[in-house]
Coordinates of C-alpha atoms in Angstrom, one line a residue:
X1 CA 64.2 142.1 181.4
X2 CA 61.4 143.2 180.2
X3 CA 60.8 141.2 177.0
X4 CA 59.8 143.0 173.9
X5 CA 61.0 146.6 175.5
X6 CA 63.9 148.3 176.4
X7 CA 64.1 147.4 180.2
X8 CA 66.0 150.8 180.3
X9 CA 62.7 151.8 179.8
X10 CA 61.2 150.7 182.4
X11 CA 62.5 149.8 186.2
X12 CA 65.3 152.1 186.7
X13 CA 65.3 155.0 188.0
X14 CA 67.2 157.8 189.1
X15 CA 70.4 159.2 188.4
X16 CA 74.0 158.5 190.5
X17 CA 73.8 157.0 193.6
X18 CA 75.7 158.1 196.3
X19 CA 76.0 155.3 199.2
X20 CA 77.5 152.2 199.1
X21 CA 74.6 150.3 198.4
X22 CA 74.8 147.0 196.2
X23 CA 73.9 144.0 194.5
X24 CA 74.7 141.9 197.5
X25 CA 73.1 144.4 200.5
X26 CA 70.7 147.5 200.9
X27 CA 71.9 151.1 201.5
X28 CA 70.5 154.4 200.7
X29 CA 72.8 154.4 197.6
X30 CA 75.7 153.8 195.7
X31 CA 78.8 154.8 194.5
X32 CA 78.5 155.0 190.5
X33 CA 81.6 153.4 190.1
X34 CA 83.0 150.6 187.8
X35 CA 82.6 147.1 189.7
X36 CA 79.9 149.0 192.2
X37 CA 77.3 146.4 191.9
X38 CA 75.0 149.5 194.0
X39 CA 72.2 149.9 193.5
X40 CA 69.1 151.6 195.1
X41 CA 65.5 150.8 195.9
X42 CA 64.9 149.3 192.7
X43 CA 68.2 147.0 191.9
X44 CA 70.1 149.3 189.1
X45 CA 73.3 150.3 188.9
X46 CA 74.6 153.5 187.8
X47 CA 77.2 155.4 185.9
X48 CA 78.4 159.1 187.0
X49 CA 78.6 161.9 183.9
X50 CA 77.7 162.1 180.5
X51 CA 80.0 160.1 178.8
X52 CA 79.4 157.3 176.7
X53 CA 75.7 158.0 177.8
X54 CA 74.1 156.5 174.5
X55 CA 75.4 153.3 175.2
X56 CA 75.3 153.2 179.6
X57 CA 74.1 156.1 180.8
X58 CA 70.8 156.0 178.9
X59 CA 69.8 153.0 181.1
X60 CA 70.3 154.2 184.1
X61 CA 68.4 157.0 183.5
X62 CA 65.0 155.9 183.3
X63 CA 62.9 153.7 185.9
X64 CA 62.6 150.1 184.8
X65 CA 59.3 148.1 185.6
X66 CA 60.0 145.4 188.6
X67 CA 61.7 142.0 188.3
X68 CA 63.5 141.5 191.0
X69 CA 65.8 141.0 189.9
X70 CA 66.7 137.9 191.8
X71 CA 67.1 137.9 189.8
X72 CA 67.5 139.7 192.2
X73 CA 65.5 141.2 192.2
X74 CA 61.6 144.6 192.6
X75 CA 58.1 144.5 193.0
X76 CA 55.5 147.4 192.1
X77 CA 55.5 150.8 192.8
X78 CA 56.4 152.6 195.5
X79 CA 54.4 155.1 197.2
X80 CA 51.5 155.8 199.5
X81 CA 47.9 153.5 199.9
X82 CA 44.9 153.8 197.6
X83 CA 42.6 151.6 196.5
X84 CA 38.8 151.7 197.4
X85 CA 39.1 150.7 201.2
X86 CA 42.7 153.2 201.0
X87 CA 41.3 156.1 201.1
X88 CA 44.6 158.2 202.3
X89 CA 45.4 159.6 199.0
X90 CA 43.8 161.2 196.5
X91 CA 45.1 160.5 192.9
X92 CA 46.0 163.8 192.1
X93 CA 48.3 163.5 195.3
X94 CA 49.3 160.2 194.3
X95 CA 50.2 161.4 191.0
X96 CA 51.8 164.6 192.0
X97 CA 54.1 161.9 194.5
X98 CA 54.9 159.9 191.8
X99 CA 56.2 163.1 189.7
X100 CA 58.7 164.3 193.3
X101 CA 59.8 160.5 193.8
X102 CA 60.6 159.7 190.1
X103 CA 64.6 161.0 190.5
X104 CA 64.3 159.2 193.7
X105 CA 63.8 155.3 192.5
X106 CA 66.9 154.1 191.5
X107 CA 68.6 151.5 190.4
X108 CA 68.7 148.2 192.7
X109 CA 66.3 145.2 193.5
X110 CA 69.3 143.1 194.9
X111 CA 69.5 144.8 198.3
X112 CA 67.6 145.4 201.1
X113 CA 66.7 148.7 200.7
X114 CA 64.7 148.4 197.5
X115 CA 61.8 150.1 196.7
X116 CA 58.5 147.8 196.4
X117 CA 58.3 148.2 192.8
X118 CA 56.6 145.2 191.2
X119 CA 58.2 145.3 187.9
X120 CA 61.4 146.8 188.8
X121 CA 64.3 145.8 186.5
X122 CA 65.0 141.9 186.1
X123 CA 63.2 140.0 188.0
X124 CA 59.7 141.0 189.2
X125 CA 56.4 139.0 189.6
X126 CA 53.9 138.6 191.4
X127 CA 55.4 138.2 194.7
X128 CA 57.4 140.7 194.1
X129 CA 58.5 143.5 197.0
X130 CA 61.7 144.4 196.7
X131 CA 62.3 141.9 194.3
X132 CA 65.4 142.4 194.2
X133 CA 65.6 141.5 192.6
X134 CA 64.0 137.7 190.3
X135 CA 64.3 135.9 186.8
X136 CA 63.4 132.5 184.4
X137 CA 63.0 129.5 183.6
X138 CA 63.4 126.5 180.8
X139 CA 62.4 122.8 179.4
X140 CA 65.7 120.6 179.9
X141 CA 65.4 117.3 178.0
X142 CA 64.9 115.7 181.9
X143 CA 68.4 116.8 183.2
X144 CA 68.8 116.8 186.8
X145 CA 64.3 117.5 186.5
X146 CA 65.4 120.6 184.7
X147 CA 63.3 121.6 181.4
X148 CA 65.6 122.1 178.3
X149 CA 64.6 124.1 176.0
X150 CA 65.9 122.4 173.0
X151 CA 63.0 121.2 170.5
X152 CA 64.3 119.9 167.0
X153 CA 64.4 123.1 165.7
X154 CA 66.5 124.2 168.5
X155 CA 63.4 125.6 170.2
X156 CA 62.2 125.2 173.9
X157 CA 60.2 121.7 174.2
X158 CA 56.6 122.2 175.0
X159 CA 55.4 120.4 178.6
X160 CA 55.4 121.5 182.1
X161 CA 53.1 120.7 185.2
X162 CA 51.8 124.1 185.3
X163 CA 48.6 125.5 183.7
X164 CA 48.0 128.9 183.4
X165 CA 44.7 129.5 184.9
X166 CA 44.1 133.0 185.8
X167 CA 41.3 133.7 183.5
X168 CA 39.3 131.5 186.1
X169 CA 40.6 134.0 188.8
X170 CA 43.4 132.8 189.8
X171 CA 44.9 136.3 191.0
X172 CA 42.3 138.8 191.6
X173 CA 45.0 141.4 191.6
X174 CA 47.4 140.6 189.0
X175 CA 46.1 143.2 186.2
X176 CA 46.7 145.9 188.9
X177 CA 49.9 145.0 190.5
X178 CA 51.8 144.1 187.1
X179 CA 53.6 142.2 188.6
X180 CA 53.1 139.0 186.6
X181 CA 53.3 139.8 183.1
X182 CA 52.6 136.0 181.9
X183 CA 50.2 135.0 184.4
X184 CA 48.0 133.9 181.9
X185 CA 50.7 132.4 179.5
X186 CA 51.0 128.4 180.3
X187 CA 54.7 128.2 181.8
X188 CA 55.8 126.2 178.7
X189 CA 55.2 129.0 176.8
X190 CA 56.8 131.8 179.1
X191 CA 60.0 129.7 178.3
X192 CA 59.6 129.2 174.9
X193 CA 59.2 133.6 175.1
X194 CA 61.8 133.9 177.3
X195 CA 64.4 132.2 174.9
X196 CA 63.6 133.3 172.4
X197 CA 64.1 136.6 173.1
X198 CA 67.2 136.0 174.9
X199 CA 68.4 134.0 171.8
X200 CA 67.5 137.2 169.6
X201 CA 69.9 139.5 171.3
X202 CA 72.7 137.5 172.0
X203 CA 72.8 136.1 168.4
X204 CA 75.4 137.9 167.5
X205 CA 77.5 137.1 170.4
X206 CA 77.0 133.4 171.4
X207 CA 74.9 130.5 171.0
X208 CA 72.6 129.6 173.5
X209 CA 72.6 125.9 174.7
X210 CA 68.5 126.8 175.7
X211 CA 66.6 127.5 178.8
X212 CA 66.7 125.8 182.7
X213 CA 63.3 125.9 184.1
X214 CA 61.2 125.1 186.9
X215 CA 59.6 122.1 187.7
X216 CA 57.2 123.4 190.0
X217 CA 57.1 127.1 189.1
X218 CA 54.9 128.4 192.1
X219 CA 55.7 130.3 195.4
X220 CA 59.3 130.1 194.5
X221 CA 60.1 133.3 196.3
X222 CA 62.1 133.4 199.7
X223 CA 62.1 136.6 200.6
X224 CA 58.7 138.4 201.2
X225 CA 58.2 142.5 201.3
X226 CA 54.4 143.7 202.1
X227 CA 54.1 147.4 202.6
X228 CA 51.2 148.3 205.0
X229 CA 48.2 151.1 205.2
X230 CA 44.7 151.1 206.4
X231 CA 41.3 151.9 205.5
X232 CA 39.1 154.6 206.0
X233 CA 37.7 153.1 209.4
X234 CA 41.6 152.2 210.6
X235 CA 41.6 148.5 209.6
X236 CA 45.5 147.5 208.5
X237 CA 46.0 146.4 205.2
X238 CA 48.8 145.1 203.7
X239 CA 50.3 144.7 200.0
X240 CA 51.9 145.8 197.5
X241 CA 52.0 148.9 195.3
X242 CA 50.0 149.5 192.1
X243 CA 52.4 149.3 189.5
X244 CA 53.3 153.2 188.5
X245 CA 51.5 154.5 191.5
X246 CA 51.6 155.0 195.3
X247 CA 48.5 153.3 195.8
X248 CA 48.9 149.8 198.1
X249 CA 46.7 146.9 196.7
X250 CA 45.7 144.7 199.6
X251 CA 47.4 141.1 198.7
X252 CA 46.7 138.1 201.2
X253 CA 48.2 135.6 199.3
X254 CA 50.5 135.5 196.0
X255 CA 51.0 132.7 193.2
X256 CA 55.3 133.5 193.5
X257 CA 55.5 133.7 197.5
X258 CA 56.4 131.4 199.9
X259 CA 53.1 130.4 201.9
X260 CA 54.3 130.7 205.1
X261 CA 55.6 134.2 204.5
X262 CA 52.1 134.9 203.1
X263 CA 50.8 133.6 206.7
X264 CA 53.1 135.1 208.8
X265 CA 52.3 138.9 207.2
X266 CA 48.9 137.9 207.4
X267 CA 49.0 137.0 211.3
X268 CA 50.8 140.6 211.6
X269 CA 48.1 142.4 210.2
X270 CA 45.4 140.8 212.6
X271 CA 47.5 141.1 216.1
X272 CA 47.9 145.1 215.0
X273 CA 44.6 146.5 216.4
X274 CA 45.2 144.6 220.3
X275 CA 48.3 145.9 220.2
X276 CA 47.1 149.5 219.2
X277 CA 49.6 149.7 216.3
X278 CA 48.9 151.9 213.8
X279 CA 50.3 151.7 210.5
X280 CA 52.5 154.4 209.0
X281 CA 50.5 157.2 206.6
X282 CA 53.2 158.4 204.2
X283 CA 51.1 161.5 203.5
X284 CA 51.0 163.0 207.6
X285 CA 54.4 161.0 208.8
X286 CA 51.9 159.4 211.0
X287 CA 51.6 155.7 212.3
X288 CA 54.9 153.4 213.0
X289 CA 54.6 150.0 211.0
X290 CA 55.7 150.6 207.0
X291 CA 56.6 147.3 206.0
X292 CA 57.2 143.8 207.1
X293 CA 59.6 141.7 205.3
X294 CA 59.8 137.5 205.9
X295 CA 62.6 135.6 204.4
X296 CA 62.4 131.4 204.7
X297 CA 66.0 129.4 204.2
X298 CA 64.5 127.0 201.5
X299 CA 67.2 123.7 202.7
X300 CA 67.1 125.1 206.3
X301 CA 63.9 126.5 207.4
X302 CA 64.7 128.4 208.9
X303 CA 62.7 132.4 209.3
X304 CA 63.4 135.6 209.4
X305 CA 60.5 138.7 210.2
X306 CA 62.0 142.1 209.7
X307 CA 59.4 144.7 211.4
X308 CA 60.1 148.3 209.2
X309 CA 59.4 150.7 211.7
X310 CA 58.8 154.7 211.3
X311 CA 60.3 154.9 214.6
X312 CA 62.9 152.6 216.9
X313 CA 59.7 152.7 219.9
X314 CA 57.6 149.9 219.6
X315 CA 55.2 149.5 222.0
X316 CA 54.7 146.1 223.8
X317 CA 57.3 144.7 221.8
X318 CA 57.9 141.7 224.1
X319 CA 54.0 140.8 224.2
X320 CA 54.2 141.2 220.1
X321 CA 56.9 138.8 220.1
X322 CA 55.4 136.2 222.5
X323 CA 51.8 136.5 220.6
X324 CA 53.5 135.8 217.0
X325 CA 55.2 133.6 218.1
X326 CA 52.4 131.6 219.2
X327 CA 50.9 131.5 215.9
X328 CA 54.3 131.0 214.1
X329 CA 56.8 128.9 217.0
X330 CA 59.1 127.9 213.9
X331 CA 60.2 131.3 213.5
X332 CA 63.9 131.6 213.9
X333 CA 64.4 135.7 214.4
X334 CA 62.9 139.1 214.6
X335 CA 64.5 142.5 213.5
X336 CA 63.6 145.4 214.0
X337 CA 64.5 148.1 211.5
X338 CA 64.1 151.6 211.6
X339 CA 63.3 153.6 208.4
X340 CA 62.4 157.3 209.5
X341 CA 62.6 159.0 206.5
X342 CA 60.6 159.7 203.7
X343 CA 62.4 157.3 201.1
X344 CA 61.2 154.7 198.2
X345 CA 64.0 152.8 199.9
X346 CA 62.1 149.6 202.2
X347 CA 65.0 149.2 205.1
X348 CA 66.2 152.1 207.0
X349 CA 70.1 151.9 208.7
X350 CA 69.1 151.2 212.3
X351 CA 68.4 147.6 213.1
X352 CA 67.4 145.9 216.5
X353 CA 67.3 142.0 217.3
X354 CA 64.3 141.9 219.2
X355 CA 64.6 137.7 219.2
X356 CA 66.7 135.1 218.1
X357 CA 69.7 136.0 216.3
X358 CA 69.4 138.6 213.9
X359 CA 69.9 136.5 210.8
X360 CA 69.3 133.0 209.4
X361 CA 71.4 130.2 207.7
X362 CA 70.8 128.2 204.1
X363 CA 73.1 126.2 201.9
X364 CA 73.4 126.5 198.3
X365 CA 75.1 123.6 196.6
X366 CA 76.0 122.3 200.1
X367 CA 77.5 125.2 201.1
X368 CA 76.0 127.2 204.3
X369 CA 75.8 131.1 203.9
X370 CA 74.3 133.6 206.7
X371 CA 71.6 136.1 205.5
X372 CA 71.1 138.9 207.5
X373 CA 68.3 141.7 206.7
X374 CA 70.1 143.7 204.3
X375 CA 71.7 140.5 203.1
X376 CA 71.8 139.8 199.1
X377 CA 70.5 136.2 198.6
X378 CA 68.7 135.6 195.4
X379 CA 64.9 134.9 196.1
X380 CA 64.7 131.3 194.2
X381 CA 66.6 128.9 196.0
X382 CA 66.1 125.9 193.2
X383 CA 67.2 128.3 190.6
X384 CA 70.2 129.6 192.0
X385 CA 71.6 126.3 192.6
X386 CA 71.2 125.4 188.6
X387 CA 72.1 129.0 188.0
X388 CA 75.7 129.0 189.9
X389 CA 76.2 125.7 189.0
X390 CA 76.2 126.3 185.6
X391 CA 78.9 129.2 185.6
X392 CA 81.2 127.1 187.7
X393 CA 80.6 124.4 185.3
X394 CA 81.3 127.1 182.2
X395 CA 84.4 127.9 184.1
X396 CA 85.8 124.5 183.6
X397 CA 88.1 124.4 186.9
X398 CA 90.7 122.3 187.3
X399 CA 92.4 123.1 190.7
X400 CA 95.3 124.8 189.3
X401 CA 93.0 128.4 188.4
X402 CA 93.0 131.9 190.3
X403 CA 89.9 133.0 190.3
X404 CA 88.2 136.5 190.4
X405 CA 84.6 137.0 191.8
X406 CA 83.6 140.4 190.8
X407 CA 80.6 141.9 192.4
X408 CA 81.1 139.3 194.8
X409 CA 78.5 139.6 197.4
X410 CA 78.3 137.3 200.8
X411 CA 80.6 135.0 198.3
X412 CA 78.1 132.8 197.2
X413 CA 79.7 132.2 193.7
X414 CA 83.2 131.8 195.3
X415 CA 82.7 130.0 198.0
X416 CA 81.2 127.5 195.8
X417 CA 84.1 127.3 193.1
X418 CA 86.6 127.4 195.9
X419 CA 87.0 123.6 196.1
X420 CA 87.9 123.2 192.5
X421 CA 90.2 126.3 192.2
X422 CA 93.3 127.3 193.5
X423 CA 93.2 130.3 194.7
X424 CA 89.5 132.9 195.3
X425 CA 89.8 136.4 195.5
X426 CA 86.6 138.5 196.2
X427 CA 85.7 141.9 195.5
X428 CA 82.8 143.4 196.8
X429 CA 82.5 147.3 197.7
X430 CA 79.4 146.7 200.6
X431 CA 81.4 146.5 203.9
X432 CA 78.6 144.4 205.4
X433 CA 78.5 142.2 202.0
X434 CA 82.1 141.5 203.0
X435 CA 81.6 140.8 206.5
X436 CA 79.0 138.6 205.6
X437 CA 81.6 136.7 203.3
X438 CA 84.2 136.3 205.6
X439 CA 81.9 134.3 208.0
X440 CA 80.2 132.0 205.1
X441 CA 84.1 131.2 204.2
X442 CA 85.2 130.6 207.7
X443 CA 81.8 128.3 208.8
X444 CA 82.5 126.1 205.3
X445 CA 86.1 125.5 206.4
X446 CA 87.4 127.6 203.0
X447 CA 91.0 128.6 203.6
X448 CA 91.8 129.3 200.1
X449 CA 89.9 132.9 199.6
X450 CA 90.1 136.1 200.6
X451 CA 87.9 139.2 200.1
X452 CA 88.4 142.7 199.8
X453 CA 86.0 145.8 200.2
X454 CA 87.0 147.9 197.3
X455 CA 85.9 148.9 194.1
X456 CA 86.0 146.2 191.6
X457 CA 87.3 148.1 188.7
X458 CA 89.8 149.9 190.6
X459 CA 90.7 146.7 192.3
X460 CA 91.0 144.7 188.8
X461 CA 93.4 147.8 187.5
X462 CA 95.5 147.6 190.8
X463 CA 96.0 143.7 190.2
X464 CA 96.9 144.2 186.5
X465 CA 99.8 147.2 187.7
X466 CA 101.0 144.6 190.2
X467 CA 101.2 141.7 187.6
X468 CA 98.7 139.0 189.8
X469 CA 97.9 136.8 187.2
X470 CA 94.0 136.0 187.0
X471 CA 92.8 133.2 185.1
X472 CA 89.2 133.4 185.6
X473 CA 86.6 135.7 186.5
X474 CA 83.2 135.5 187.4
X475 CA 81.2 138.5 187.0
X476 CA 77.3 139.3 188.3
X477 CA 76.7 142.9 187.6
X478 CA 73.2 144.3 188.8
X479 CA 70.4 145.0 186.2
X480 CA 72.2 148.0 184.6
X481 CA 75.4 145.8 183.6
X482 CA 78.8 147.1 183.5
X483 CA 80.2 149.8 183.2
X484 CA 82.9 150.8 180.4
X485 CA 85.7 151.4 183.2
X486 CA 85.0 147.8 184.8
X487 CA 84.6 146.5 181.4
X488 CA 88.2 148.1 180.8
X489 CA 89.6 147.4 183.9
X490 CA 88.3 143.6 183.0
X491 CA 90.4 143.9 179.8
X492 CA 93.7 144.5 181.2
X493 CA 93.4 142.2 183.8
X494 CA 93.8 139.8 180.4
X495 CA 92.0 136.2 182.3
X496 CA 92.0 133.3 180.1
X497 CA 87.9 133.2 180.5
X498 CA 85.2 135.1 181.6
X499 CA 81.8 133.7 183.3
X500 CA 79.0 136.7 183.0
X501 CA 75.7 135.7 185.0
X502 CA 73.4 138.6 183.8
X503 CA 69.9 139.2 185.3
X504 CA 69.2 141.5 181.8
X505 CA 69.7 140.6 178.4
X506 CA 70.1 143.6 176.8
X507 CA 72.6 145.1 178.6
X508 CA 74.3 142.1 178.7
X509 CA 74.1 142.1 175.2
X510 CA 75.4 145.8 175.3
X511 CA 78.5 144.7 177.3
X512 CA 79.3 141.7 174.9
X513 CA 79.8 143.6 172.2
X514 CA 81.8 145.7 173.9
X515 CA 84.2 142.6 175.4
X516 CA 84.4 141.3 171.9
X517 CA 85.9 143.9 170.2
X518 CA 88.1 144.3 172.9
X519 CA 89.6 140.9 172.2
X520 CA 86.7 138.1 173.2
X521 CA 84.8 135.7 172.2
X522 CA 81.5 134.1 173.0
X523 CA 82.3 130.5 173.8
X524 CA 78.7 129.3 174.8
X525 CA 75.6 130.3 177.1
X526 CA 72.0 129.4 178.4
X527 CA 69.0 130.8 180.1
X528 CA 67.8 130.1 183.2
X529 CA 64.3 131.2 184.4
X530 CA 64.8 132.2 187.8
X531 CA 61.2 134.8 187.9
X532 CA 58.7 132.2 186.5
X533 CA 55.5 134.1 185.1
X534 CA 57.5 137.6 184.8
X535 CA 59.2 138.9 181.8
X536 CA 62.8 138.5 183.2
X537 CA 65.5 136.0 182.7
X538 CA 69.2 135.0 183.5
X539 CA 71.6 134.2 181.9
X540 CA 75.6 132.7 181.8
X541 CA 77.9 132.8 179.2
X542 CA 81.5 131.6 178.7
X543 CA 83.8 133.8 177.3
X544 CA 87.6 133.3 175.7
X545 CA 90.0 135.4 175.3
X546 CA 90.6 135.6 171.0
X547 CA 94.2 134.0 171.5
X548 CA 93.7 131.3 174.2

């Protein structure tokens, strides 16, 4: 979210999408139905028609400005190279592209294919490509080395390791990436903000318990997306996108990414010229590297390097391999993807393992889960732990529950609850999402869930005709939020409780006061800061049906 604004102001874009795109992977698009979690380059969902446009389809509408989230989460702008050594684009072009592209960048910075747009919906940051989506953090009262944001007044405590410093240069390039809006805020402070703000709009909903943040709040983002160019004399750069333009800003290192991803895109960018591998021009279709994108396992390890190719031909690919490695042995894998068409979107639909084997492992919470390229995984590991286990905490299991994980992903929330529940039943509409899921189930030895590739509102009103009985569901809806036919669908399903983990406050907002005069309440909630020195924040929050 972007505090202060209307985030349906800012990072979507675009109108339906038509693929099956999601929160959980990339694709080209995505169906605007009810429990579609799709979302495009930038990580928001959308609604088909007209109807009820004043309170959903208004938010879809417009382009929101990065998060990630992570938080999806989502980084600047998409578009073509600028910049004083950038010289491919003029800024009439550039702003002329801007103008073709805007019905282009929609909703999404969960997924793969996300555009590099630095503030894009929830979470964005500095670090930010694809960000896919990202989101906040909070002063704990010491629990588990969390920050609780719970003063005497009920306000975030003051404290924190980290001292804003960028008036001293910290970031040479944060003013014109945008994509940390509190760089110079000491993190205390962002947290105080953050809830705040969160506390503001869902006063009339809930009570917030406060704010989880970081303890170290730096280079807290796994996965990496650089988008490359050159200069006037050929020389590869790579960056990211000056926010609301097509113009790359050459980044060599950022205050959210992990180092070694920094390091590894760096490497890249110095073995291009003795390989004679020119770097794509978005203006003459020319050149075959567009983007590279690292993720790093945080408990694992273990690494991923995507190569985003203009075409699947890539000269002296084995020699490329054996010379990266060299400067980087602990990588675990290298992808090829190929992207040949003139899109905002980052990863294309053709993918090659070119070494290792095609995707890399982490655990969350002591569960193991397989990330592939196009894979949803939120970008801050520490977070995402505190994050799920507070909703499976809200959720109050006690072995005997059915369970429901909307929007479910690669299964992370269900696969973790599945030990304290009955029963798990996924819903995800990404068909590599699901495959994805089936595997982290099988490799943690869960026999007590099952997932299904289907629409999540249609599959909630197909369980409600058949009379399954659901007592909880967990719900994770991109930066957009719900829809009113999931959100109805969701109401005659009739569960005891419902856990929302939002990535935007004011559609969740929006969708609370929707599911309370539908017959809820707001038991309780809190913030988590899962995109430290950004705008955006996450949230969970416990709701009751009126009569239970």
């Amino acid at each position: 979210m972007d505090i202060g604004k209307k985030r349906n102001e800012a990072r979507g874009n675009g109108k339906i999408n038509k693929g099956p795109g999601r929160k959980g992977t990339e694709g080209d698009g995505a169906r605007a139905k009810s429990g579609n979690r799709n979302t495009n380059a930038s990580g928001k969902g959308e609604r088909g028609g007209d109807k009820d446009k004043d309170r959903w389809g208004e938010e879809r509408g417009k382009r929101e400005t990065r998060e990630r989230g992570n938080g999806e989460g989502s980084r600047r702008s998409e578009g073509k190279v600028s910049g004083k050594g950038n010289g491919s684009v003029d800024r009439d072009k550039d702003k002329h592209r801007n103008e073709n592209v805007n019905g282009e960048w929609k909703a999404r910075g969960r997924s793969s294919g996300e555009s590099l747009q630095r503030n894009e919906g929830k979470v964005s940051g500095r670090g930010n490509r694809n960000v896919d989506g990202d989101r906040d953090k909070r002063r704990n009262e010491n629990v588990n080395g969390d920050w609780r944001a719970r003063g005497p007044k009920g306000e975030p405590e003051k404290g924190g390791k980290f001292k804003a410093k960028n008036k001293d240069g910290q970031c040479k390039v944060s003013r014109e990436c945008g994509g940390c809006q509190m760089i110079d805020v000491p993190y205390p402070e962002q947290l105080i903000r953050k809830h705040k703000e969160t506390e503001k709009l869902l006063k009339p909903f809930v009570k917030l318990e406060g704010i989880i943040g970081m303890d170290e709040p730096e280079h807290y983002r796994n996965k990496v997306n650089a988008a490359f160019t050159h200069d006037r004399k050929g020389k590869p750069l790579s960056g990211v996108y000056k926010e609301g333009t097509h113009y790359i800003i050459p980044v060599e290192e950022c205050l959210l990414e992990n180092k070694k991803a920094d390091e590894i895109i760096g490497s890249i960018r110095e073995l291009l010229p003795s390989f004679k591998i020119k770097t794509y021009d978005e203006d003459t279709g020319y050149g075959l590297l567009r983007h590279v994108m690292v993720r790093v396992g945080y408990t694992s390890g273990q690494i991923m390097v995507v190569l985003v190719l203009a075409s699947p031909i890539m000269p002296s690919k084995n020699n490329f391999v054996k010379a990266l490695l060299k400067l980087h042995s602990d990588i675990t894998t290298i992808v090829i993807n190929v992207n040949d068409r003139k899109t905002s979107m980052v990863l294309g639909d053709k993918e090659q393992v070119i070494y290792g084997k095609g995707y890399i492992e982490d655990s969350l919470n002591g569960k193991s889960f397989k990330i592939s390229p196009k894979s949803f995984y939120q970008i801050n590991s520490v977070q995402t732990q505190k994050l799920y286990g507070k909703a499976i905490e809200y959720a109050g299991l006690t072995g005997k529950e059915t369970i429901l994980d909307a929007y479910c992903g690669i299964g992370t929330i269900g696969i973790m609850a599945a030990d304290k529940a009955k029963q798990v039943i996924g819903v995800e509409l990404n068909k590599d999402a699901v495959k994805d899921a089936v595997i982290n189930a099988k490799q943690n030895q869960i026999s007590n869930i099952q997932f299904y590739q289907k629409d999540a509102g249609e599959f909630m009103v197909q369980l409600a005709e058949q009379g399954t009985k659901i007592d909880t569901v967990f719900m994770d809806p991109p930066r957009a939020g719900s829809d009113e036919v999931f959100l109805n669908s969701l109401v005659a399903l009739k569960p005891k409780k419902v856990v929302y983990v939002s990535c935007n406050p004011e559609t969740l907002a929006r969708d609370l006061e929707y599911l309370v005069k539908k017959g809820y309440r707001g038991v309780k909630g809190v913030a988590v800061d899962m995109f430290p020195f950004t705008n955006h924040v996450e949230s969970v929050i416990l709701l009751h049906r009126k009569n239970i």
